[in-house]
Coordinates of C-alpha atoms and ligand atoms in Angstrom, one line a residue:
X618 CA 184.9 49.6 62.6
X619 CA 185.6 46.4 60.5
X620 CA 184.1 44.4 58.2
X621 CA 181.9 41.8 60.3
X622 CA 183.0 39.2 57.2
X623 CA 186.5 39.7 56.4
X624 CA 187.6 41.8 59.2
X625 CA 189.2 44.5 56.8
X626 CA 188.7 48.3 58.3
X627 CA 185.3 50.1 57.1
X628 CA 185.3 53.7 56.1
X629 CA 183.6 55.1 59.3
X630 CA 180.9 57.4 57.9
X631 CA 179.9 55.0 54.9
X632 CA 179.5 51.6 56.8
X633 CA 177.7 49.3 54.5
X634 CA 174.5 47.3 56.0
X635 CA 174.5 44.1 54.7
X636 CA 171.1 41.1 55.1
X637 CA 173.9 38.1 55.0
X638 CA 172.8 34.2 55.7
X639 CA 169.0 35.8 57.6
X640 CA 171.2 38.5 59.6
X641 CA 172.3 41.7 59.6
X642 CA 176.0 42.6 59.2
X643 CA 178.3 45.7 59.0
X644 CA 180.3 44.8 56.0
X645 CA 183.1 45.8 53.6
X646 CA 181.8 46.6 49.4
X647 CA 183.1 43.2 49.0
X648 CA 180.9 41.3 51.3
X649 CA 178.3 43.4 50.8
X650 CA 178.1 41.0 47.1
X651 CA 177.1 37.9 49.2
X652 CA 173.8 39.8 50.5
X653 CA 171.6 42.3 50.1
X654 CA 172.4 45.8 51.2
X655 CA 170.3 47.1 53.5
X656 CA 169.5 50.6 53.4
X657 CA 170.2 52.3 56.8
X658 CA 166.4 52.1 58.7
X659 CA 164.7 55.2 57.9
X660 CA 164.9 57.6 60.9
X661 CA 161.5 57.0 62.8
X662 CA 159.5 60.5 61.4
X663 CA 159.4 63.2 64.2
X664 CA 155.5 63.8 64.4
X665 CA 156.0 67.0 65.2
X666 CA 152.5 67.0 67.2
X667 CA 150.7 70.2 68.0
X668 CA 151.3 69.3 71.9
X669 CA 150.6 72.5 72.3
X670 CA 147.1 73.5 71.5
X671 CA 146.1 70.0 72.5
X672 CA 147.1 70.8 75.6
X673 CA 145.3 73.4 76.0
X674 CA 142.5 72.1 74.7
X675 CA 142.3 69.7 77.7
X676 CA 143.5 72.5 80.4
X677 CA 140.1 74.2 78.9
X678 CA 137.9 70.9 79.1
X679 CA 139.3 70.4 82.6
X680 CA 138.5 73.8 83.9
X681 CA 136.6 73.4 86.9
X682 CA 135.0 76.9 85.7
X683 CA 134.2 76.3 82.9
X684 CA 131.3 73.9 83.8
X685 CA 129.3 76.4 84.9
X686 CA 127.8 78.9 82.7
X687 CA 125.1 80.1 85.1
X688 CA 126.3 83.5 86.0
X689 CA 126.0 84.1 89.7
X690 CA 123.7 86.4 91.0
X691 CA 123.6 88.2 93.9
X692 CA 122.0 90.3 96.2
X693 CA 122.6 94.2 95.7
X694 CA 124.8 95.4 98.5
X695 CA 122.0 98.3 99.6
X696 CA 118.9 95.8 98.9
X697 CA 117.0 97.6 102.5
X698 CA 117.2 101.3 101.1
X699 CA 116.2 100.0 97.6
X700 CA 113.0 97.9 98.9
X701 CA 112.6 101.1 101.7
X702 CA 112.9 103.6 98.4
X703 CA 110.2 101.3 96.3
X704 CA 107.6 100.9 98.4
X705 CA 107.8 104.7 99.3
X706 CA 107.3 105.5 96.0
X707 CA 104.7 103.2 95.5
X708 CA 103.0 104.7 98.7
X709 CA 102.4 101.4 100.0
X710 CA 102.9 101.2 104.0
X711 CA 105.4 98.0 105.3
X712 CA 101.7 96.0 105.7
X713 CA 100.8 96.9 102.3
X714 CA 104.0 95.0 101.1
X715 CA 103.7 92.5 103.2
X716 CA 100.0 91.4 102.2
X717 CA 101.3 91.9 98.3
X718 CA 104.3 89.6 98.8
X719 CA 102.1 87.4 101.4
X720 CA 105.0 88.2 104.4
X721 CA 104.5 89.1 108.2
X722 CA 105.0 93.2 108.8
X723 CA 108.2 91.9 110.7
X724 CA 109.8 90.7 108.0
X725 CA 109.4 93.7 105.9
X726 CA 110.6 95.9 108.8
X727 CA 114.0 93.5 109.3
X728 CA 114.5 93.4 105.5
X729 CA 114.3 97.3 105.2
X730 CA 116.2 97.9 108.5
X731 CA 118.7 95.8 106.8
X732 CA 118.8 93.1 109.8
X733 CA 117.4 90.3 107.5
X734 CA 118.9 89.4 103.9
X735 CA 116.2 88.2 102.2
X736 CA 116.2 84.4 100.4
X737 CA 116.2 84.1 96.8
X738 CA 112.6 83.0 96.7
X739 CA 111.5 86.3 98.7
X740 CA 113.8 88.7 96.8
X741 CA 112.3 87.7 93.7
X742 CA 109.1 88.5 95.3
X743 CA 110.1 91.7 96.6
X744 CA 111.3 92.5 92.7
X745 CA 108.2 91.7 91.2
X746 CA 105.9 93.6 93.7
X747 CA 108.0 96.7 93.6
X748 CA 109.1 96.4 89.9
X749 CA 113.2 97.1 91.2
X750 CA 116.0 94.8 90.7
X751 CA 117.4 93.4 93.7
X752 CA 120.0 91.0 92.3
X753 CA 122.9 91.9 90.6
X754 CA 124.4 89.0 87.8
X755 CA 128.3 88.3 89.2
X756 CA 130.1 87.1 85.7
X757 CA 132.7 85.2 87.7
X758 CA 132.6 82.6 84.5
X759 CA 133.8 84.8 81.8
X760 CA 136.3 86.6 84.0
X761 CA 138.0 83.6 85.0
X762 CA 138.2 82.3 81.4
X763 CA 139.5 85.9 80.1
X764 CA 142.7 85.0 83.5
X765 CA 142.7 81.5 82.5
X766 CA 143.1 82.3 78.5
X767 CA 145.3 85.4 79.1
X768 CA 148.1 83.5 81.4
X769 CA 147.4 80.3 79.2
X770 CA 148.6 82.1 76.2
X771 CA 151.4 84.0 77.9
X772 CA 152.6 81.2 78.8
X773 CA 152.5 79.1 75.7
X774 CA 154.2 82.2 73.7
X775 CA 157.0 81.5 76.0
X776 CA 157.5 78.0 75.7
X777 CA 157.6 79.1 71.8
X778 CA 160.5 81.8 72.2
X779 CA 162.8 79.0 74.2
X780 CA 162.0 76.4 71.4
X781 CA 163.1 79.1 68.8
X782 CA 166.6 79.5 70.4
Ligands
ZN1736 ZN1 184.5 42.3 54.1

């Protein structure tokens, strides 16, 4: 490296920035009288940004399961004995259900003989009327978040060890 002035060899570590005539220069000590030294441009700051947990912050907000909260709930696998077992014990005959619950015979019969699932609107029926619980809450939500955090974290702690080496 020379001088950008004089031409006369600069020590290569300790080049001396000099603001000459509006411009910038590489100069000797000398030259460096006739400007202003320029203090080497401080190194742009790393921002060491927590990429991380923002990151996973937004993996979170754009979850598809996370939007729904509503636990899912769904019919009890053996809903016909349960109804069958109820109304037994209630001693009501399949009309007796049927006229409580405002339902045709026929539909009692295919519900208990298992060869009719019954909607939502008439299972909550058939639970009031016989006092049983027919639907059974499925937390898919939470056990997709527990996966979702679990993996998310395993995976972060790993992108930490590589960093470290
Ligand atoms: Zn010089």
């Amino acid at each position: 490296m020379e001088c950008e002035i004089c031409g006369k060899e600069l020590p290569e570590n300790n080049p001396i920035r000099a603001k000459i005539e509006g411009s910038i220069m590489i100069v000797c000590k000398e030259c460096s009288k006739l400007g202003k030294i320029q203090k080497a441009p401080p190194k742009p700051k790393f921002v060491k940004q927590n990429n991380q947990s923002k990151r996973k912050n937004t993996t979170q907000k754009n979850r598809p399961y996370s939007r729904s909260k509503e636990p899912t709930e769904e019919l009890i696998e053996d809903f016909s004995h349960e109804i069958r077992k109820a109304r037994e014990s209630k001693n009501w005959s399949r009309e007796d259900l049927g006229r409580k619950i405002n339902e045709r015979v026929s539909v009692i019969t295919r519900i208990e003989t298992g060869k009719m699932t019954p909607d939502n609107k008439l299972t909550k029926k058939l639970e009031k009327a016989l006092d049983i619980k027919l639907l059974e809450k499925i937390d898919n939500v939470d056990l997709n978040q527990f996966i979702n955090t679990t993996s998310g974290e395993r995976t972060l702690g790993n992108v930490m060890k590589i960093k470290k080496k």
